[in-house]
Coordinates of C-alpha atoms and ligand atoms in Angstrom, one line a residue:
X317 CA -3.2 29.7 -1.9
X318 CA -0.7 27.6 -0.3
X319 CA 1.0 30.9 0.4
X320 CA -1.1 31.2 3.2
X321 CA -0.9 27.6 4.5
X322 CA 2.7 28.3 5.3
X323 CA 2.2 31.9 6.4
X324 CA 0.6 30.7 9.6
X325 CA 1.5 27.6 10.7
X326 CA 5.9 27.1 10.9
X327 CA 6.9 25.6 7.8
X328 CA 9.8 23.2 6.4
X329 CA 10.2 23.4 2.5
X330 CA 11.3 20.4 0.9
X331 CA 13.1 20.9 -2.5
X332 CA 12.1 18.2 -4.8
X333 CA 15.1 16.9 -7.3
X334 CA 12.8 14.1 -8.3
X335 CA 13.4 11.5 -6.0
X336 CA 10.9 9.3 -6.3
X337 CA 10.4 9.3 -2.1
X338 CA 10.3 13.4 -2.1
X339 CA 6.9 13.2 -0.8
X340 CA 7.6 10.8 1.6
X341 CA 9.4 13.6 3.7
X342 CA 6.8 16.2 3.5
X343 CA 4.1 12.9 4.7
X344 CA 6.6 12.1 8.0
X345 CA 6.8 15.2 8.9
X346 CA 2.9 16.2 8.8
X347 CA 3.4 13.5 11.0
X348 CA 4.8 15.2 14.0
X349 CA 2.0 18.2 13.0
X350 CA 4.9 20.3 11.1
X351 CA 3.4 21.8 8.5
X352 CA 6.1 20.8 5.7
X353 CA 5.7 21.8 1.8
X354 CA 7.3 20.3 -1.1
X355 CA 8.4 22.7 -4.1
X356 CA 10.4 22.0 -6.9
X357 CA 14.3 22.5 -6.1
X358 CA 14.0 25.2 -9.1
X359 CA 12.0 27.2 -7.0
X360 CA 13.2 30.8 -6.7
X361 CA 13.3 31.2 -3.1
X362 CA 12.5 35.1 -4.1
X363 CA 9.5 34.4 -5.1
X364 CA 8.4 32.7 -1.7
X365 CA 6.6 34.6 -0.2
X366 CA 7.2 32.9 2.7
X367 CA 10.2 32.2 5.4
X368 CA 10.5 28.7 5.8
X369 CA 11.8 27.2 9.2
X370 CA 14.1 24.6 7.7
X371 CA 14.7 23.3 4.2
X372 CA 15.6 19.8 3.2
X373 CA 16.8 19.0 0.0
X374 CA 15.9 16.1 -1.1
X375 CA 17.5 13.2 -3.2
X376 CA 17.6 12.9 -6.7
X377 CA 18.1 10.6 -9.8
X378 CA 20.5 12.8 -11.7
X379 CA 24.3 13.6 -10.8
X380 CA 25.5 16.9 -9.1
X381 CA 28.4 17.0 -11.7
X382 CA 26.5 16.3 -14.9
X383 CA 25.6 19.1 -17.0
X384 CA 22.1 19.3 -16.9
X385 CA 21.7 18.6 -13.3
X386 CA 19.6 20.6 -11.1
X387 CA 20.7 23.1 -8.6
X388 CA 19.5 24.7 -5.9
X389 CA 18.8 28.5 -5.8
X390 CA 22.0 29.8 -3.6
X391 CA 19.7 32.1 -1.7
X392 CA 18.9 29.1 0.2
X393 CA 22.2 30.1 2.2
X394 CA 20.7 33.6 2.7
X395 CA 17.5 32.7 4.2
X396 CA 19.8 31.2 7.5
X397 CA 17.8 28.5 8.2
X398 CA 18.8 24.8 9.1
X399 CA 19.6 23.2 5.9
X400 CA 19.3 19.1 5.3
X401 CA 20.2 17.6 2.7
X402 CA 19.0 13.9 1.9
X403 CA 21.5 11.6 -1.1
X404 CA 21.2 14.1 -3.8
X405 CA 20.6 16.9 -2.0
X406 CA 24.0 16.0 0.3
X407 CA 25.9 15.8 -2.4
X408 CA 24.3 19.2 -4.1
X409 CA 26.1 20.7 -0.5
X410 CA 29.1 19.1 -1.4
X411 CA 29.0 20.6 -5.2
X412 CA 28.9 23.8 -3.9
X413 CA 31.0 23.8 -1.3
X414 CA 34.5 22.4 -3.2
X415 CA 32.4 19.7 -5.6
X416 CA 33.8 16.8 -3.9
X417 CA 31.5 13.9 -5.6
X418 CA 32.4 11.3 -8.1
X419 CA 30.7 8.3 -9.4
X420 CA 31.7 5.2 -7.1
X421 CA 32.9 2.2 -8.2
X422 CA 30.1 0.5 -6.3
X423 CA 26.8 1.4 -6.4
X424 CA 25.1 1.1 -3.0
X425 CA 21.3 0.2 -3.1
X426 CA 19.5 -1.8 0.0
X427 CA 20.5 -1.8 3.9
X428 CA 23.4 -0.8 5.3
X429 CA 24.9 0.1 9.2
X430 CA 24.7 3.6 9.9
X431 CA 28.0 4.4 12.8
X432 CA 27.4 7.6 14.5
X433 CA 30.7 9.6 15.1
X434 CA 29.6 13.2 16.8
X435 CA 26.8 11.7 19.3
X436 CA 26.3 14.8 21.0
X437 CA 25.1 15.8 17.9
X438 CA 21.6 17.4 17.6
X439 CA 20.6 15.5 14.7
X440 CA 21.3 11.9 16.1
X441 CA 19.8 12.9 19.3
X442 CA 18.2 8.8 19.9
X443 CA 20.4 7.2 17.4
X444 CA 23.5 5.1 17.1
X445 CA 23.7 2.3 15.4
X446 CA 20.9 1.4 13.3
X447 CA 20.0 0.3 9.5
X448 CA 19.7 2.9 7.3
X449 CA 18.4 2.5 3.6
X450 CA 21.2 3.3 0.6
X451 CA 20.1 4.2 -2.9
X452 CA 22.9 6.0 -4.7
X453 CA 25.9 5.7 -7.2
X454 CA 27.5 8.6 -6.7
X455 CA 29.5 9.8 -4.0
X456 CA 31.5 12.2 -2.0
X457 CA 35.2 11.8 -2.6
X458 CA 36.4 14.3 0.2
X459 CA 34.7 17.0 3.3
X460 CA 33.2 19.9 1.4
X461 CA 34.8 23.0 2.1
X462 CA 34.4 24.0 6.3
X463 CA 31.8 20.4 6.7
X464 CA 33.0 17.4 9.1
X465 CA 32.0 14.0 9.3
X466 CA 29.4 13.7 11.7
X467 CA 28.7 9.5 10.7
X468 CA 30.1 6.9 8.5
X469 CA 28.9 3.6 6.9
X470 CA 31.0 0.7 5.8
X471 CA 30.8 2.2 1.9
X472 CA 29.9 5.5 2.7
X473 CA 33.1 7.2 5.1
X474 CA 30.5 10.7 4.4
X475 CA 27.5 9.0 5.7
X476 CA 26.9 12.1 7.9
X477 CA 28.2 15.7 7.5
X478 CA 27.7 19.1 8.9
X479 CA 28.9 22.3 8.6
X480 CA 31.5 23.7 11.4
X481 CA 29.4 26.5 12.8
X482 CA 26.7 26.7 10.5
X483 CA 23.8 24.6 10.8
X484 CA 23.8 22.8 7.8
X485 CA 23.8 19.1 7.7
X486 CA 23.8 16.2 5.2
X487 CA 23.1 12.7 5.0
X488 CA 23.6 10.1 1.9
X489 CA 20.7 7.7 3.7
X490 CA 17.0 7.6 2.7
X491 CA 15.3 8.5 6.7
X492 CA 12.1 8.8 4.7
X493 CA 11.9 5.9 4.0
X494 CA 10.5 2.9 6.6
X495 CA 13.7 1.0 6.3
X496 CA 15.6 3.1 7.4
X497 CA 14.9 2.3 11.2
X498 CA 15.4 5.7 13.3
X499 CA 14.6 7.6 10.0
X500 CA 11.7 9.2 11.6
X501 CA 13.7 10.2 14.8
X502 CA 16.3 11.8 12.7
X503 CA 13.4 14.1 10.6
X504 CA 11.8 15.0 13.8
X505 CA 15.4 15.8 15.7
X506 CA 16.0 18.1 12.5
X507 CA 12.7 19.5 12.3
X508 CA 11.7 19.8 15.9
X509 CA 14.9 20.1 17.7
X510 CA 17.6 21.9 15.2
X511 CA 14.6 24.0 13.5
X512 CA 12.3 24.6 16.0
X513 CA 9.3 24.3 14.1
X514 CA 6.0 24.2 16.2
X515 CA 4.1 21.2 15.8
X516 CA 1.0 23.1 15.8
X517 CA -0.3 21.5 12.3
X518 CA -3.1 19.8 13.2
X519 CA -6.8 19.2 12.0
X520 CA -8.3 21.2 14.2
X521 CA -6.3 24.5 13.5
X522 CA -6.5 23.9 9.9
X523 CA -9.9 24.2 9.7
X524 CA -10.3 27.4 12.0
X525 CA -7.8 28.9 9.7
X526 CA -8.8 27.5 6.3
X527 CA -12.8 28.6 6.8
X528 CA -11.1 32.4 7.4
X529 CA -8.9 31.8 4.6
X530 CA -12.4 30.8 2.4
X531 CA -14.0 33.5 4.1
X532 CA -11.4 36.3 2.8
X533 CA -11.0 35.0 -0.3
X534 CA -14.8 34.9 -1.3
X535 CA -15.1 37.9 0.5
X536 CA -18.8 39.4 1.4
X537 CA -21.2 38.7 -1.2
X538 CA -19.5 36.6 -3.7
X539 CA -21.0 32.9 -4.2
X540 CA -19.2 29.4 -4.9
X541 CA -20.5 26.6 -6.6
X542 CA -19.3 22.9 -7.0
X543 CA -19.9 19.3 -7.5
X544 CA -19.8 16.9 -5.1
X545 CA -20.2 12.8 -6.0
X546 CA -21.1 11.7 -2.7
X547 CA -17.3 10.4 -2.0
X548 CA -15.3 11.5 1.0
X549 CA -13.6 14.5 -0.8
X550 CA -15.7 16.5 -2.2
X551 CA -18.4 16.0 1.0
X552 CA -15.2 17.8 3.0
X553 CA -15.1 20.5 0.7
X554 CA -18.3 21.0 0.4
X555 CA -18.8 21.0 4.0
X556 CA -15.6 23.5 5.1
X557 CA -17.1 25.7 2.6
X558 CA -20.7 25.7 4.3
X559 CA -18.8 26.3 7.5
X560 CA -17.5 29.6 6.2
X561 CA -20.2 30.6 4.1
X562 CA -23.4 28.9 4.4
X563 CA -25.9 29.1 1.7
X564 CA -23.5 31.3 -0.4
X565 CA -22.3 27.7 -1.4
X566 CA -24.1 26.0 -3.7
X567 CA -23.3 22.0 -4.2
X568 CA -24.6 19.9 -7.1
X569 CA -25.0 16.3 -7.6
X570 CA -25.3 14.9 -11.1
X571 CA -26.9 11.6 -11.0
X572 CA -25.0 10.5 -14.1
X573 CA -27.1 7.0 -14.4
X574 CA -23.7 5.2 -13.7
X575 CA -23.8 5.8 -9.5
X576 CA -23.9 3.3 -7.1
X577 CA -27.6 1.6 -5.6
X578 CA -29.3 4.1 -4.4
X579 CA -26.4 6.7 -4.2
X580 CA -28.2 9.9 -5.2
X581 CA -30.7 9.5 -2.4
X582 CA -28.1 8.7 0.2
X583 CA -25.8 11.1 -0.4
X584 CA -28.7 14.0 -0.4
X585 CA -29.7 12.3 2.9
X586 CA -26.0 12.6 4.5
X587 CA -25.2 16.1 2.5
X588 CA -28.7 17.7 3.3
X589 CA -30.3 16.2 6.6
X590 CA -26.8 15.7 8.2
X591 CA -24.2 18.4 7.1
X592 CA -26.8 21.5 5.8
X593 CA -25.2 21.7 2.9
X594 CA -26.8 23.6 0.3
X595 CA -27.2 20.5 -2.5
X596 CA -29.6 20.3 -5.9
X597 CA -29.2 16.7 -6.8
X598 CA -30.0 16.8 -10.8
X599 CA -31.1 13.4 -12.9
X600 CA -29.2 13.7 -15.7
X601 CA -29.4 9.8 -16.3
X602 CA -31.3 9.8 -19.5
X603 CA -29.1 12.5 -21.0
X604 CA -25.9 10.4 -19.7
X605 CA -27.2 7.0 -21.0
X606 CA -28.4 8.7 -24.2
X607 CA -24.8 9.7 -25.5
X608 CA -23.2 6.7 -24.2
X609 CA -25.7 4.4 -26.2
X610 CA -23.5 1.8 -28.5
X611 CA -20.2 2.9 -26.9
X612 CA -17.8 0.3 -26.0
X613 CA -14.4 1.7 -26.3
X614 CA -13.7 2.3 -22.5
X615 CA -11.7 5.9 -23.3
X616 CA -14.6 6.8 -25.3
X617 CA -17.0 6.2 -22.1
X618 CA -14.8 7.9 -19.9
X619 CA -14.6 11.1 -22.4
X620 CA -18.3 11.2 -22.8
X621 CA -19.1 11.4 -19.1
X622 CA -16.7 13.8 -18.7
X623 CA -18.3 16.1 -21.7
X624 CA -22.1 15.5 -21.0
X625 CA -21.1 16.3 -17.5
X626 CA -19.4 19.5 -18.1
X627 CA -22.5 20.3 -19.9
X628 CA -25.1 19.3 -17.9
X629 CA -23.7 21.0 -15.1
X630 CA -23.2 24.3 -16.6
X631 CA -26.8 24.3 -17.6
X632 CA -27.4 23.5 -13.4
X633 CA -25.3 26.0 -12.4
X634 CA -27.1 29.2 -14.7
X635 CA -30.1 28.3 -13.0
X636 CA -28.8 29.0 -10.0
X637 CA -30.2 32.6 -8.8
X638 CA -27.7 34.2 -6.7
X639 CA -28.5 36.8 -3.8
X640 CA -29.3 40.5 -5.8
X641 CA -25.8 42.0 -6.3
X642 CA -24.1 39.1 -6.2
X643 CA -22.7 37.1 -8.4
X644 CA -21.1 32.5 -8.9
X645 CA -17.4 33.7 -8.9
X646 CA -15.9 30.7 -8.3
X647 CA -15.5 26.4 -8.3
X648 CA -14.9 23.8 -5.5
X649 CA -12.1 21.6 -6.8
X650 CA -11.7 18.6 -4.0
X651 CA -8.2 18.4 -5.2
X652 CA -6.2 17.1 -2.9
X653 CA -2.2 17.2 -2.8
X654 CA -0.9 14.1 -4.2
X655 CA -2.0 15.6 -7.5
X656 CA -0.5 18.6 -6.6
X657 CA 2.7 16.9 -5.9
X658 CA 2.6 15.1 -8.9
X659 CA 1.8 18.3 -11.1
X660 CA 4.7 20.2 -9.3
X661 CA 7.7 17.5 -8.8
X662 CA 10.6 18.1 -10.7
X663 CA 10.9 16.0 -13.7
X664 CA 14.1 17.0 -14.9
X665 CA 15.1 19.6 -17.9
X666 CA 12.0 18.3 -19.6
X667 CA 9.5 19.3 -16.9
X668 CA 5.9 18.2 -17.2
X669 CA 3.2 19.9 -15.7
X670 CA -0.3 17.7 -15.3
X671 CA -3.4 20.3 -15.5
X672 CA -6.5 19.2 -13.9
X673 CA -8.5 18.5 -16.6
X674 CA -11.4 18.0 -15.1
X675 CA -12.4 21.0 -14.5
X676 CA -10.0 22.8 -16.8
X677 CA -13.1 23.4 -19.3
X678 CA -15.6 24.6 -16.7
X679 CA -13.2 27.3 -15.7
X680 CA -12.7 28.6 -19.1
X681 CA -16.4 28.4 -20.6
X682 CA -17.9 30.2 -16.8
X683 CA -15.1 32.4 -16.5
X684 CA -14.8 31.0 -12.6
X685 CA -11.8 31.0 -10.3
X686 CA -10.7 28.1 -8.6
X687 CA -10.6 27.4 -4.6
X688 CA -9.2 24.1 -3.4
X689 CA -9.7 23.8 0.1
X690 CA -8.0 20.3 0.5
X691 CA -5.1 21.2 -2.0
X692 CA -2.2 20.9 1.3
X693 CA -3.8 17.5 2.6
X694 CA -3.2 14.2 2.0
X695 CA -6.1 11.8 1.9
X696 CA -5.6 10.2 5.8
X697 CA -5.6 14.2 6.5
X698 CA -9.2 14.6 4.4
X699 CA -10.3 11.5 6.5
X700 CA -9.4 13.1 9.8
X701 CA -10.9 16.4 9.2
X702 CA -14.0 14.6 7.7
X703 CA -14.4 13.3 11.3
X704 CA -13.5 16.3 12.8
X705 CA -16.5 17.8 10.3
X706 CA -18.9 15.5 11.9
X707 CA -19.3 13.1 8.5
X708 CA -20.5 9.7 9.3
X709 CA -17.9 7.4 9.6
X710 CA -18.9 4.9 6.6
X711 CA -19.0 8.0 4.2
X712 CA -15.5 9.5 5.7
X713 CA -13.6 5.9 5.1
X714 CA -16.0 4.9 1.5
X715 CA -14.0 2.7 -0.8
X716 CA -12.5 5.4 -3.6
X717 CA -15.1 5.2 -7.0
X718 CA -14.1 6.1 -10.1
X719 CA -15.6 9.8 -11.9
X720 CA -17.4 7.7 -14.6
X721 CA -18.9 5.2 -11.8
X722 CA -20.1 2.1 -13.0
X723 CA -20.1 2.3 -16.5
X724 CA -16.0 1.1 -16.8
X725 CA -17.6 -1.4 -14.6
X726 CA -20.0 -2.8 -17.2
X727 CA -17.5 -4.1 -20.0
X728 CA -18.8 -3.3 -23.3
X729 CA -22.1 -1.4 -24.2
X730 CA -24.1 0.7 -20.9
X731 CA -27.7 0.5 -21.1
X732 CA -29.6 1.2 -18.5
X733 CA -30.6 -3.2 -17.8
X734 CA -26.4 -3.8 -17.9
X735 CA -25.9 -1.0 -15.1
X736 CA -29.2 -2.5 -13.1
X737 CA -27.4 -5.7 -13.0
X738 CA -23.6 -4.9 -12.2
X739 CA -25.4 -2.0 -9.9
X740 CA -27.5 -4.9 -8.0
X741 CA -24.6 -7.5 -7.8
X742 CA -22.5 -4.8 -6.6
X743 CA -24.2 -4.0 -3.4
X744 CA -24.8 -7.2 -2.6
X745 CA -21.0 -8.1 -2.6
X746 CA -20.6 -4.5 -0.4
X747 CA -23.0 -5.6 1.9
X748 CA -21.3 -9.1 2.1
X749 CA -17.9 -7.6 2.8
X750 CA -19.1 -4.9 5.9
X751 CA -21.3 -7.7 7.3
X752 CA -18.0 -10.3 7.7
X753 CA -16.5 -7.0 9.3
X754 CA -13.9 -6.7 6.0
X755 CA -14.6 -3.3 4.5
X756 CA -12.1 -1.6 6.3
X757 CA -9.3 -4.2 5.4
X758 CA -9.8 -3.6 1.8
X759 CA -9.0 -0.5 0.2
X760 CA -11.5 -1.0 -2.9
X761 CA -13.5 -3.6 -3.8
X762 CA -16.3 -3.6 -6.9
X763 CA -18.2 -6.2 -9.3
X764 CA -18.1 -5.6 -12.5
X765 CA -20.3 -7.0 -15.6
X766 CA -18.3 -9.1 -18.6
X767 CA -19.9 -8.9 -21.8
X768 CA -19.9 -12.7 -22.2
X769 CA -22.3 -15.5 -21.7
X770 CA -22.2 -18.4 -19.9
X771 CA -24.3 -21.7 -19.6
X772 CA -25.7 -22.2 -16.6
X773 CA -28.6 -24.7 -15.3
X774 CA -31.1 -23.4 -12.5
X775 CA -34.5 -24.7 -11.5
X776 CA -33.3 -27.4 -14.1
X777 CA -33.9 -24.9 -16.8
X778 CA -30.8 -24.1 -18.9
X779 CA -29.9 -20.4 -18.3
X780 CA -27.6 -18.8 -20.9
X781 CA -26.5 -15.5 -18.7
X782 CA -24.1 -13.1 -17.9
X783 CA -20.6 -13.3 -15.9
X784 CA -20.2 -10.9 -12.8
X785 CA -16.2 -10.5 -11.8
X786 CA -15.4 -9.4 -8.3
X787 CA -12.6 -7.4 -7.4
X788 CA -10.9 -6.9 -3.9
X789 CA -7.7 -5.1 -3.3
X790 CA -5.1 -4.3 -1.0
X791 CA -3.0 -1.6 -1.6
X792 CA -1.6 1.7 0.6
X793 CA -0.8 3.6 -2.2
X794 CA -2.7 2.4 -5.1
X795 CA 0.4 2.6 -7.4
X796 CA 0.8 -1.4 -6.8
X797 CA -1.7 -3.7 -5.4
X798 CA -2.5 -7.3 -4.3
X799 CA -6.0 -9.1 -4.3
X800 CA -7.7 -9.9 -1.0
X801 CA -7.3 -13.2 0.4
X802 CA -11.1 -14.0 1.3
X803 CA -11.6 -16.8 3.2
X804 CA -13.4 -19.7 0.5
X805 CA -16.8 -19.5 2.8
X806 CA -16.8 -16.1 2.0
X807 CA -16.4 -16.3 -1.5
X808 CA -19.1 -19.2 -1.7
X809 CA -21.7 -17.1 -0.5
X810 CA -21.4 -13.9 -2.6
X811 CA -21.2 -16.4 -5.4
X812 CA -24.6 -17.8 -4.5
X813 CA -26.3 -14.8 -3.3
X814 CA -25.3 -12.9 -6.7
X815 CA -26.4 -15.9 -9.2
X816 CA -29.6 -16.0 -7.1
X817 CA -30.6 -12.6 -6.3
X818 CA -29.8 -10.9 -9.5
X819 CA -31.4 -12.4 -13.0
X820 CA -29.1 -12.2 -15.8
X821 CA -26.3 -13.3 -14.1
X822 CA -25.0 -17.1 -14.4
X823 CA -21.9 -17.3 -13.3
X824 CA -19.3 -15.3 -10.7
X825 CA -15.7 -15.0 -11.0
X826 CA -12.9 -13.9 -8.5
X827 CA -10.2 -12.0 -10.1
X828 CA -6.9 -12.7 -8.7
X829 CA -4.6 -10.3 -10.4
X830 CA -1.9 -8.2 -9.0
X831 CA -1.2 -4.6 -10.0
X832 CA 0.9 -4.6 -11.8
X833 CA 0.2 -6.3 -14.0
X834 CA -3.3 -5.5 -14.3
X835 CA -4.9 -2.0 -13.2
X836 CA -7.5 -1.7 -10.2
X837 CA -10.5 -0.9 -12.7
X838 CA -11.2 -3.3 -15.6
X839 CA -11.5 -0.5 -18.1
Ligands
LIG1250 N1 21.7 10.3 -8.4 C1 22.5 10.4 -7.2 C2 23.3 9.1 -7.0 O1 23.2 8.2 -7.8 C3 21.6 10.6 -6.0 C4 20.7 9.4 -5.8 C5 19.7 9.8 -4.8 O2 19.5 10.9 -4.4 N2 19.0 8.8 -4.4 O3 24.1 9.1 -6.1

């Protein structure tokens, strides 16, 4: 599939060796609209299928001279493309060409002055002295085989290499990363200057040639079905499939009894009325609440939505009369490509692959094949093209919610009064947040219901109710995150609007933990 991708549009292949800023590279250069994929630096090149304009390898957490350390396929060479290697990947040069690298008695992580030697050259085109960011024990110990120096650092006299004619370069800096001041200038000098890559890799392209790809792929009759939640990725999906092939798409919307206030009807609203997408919504709420009756354990919940939903849909989806001849031959995955970054990055000799489980069973038990229309974008490209799509703004930039919805957000058993009341408090703390003009500052926020009680005294009765915990976070990558700093005002009048709008609850809470060490969701 991503074949394709990188058939039409100039490509750069990264080569991952596991760095843990790999992806980084490919996300600055989608940047400058270059189309750039990552693949792990075992990749045969082969078995391509594809010529790339440029290759970087990129750093790495093992050493070039250890004996299980990764290489690169040598037919890299042969493809005569412009070659950059980043840390590991510079040193992987230097293996092969004279393995000149050694461990160095000082290990240099942080900041450090990058000197430009060869400023006419192509690749500091804009760039002379400036920080660059250091993360490596190893280093070169001599000039590989036919390189030069090309820029040094105080600890690093190899800072900057290249080849004598050939155009391969190296660099034993981090420019992916933001500290690394003229980082960004040097990837775009490589990729738009030394490879030539056209920065043609934009929104609007991709869908003209992603609704042909859908179109060959399904080809003339076939049909699609898929399930869409009402979130931001899988109303993209749903909608660049009805773009290339109308009612031959089929979406479905489980109302799993754990969605949002009023979700269901919203999202057939915005899915039906706005995009003509072809959408059954299905109640499944009883049948949801039903096998999730007395569970607590939070795995178990999750692992029961996940089943009864698998199930329910199937039954959906044979109900489904096709056109005559025709035939459901494949599933809309939203799957977007952080997970397939993370299910393809090299993990070393012990390589892990992550399987989308999610839909793993549904593919087996309806014999369906799999399209992924988002699979090369990143999220802020989903966003874009959501726009693009025409998507209302609020649904294109909705706060992420988790698969099994609110019922990790009510701690402890779901019934259907415990959902009403995290449900209710919930929207009113939403509405709270877009009113003060804060929703787009936060990347998720959410109340959840603790299972414990609380004295409370209203209307000089004493009340004996429920806790609600709020939950705001900033984050930009959701791998660490810091709570909101609401103003107290703000605070104070959730608080009260919860504890009076919504019976059962006596009490509101503000949960100011970091993650680490606590997680985003409470279960
Ligand atoms: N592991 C190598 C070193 O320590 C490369 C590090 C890197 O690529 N960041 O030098």
């Amino acid at each position: 599939m991503s074949k394709q991708v990188s058939n039409v549009f100039d490509t750069i292949l990264v080569l991952d060796f596991g760095s843990q800023y790999s992806h980084l590279i490919t996300r600055r250069l989608r940047e400058f609209n270059i189309y750039a994929e990552m693949l792990p630096c075992t990749q045969k090149i082969s078995e391509l299928g594809w010529k790339p304009a440029g290759v970087i390898l990129s750093g790495g957490p093992y050493s070039v001279y250890a004996e299980d350390a990764p290489h690169v396929d040598h037919d890299v060479f042969k493809l005569n493309v412009p070659i950059l290697g980043i840390c590991y990947g510079m040193q992987e040069l230097a293996w092969i060409n004279g393995k000149q690298v050694h461990r160095g008695e000082k290990r240099e992580y942080g900041p450090a002055t990058l000197q430009v030697e060869d400023k006419d050259n192509d690749l500091f085109k804009g760039i002379d002295h400036s920080t660059v960011w250091m993360s490596h024990g190893d280093k070169l110990n001599g000039l590989p085989t036919g390189f030069k120096i090309i820029a040094t650092s105080e600890n690093s006299p190899y800072c900057g290499i290249k080849h004598e004619t050939e155009q391969i370069y190296g660099i034993q800096f981090h420019p992916e990363v933001t500290h690394s001041t003229m980082g960004k200038q040097l990837l775009r000098n490589f990729a738009i200057d030394i490879c030539q890559a056209e920065t043609n890799w934009t929104m609007e392209n991709f869908i003209e040639t992603e609704v042909q790809r859908i179109r060959d792929l399904v080809g003339p009759t076939a049909e699609v079905i898929g399930a869409v939640s009402g979130g931001v990725d899988s109303t993209v999906a749903s909608k660049l499939m009805t773009e290339a092939i109308g009612d031959r798409f089929h979406a479905i919307l489980v109302d799993n009894g754990v969605l949002r206030q009023d979700e269901a009807a919203n999202a057939k609203k915005a899915l039906v009325d706005g995009l003509g997408i072809n959408l059954s919504v299905i109640d499944a709420s009883d049948e949801f609440l039903d096998n999730l009756k007395g569970v607590t354990d939070p795995e178990k919940k999750r692992k029961i939505i996940g089943h009864t939903f698998i199930h329910v849909f199937e039954r959906e989806a044979e109900k489904i009369k096709p056109k005559d001849g025709s035939k459901i031959e494949f599933l809309l995955q939203g799957t977007l490509y952080p997970d397939v970054i993370e299910s393809i990055s090299f993990k070393g000799p012990s390589q892990t692959i992550k399987t989308h489980h999610n839909v793993g069973g549904l593919l087996d038990d309806m014999k369906l094949k799999l399209i992924e229309p988002l699979r090369e974008l990143f999220k802020d490209e989903v966003r874009h093209l959501g726009e693009l799509l025409g998507i209302n703004h609020d649904l294109v930039w909705r706060h992420p919610f988790p698969g099994p919805g609110i019922a990790i957000r009510v701690l402890g058993e779901v019934t259907r009064e415990q959902v009403a009341i995290a449900r209710k408090a919930d929207f009113i703390y939403i509405e709270e947040i877009r009113k003060a003009g804060l929703y787009n500052q936060i990347a998720q926020a959410f109340a959840c219901l603790l299972p414990v009680k609380s004295v409370g005294v209203m209307g000089d009765q004493r009340t004996y109710d429920q806790v609600i915990a709020l939950r705001a976070i900033e984050t930009t990558d959701f791998m660490t995150a810091d709570w909101f700093p609401f103003e107290h005002s703000f605070l104070k009048k959730v608080a009260a609007r919860i504890v009076n709008e919504v019976d059962g609850v006596a009490r509101v809470t503000y949960d100011i933990t970091s993650k680490p060490p606590a997680t985003v969701e409470w279960e």
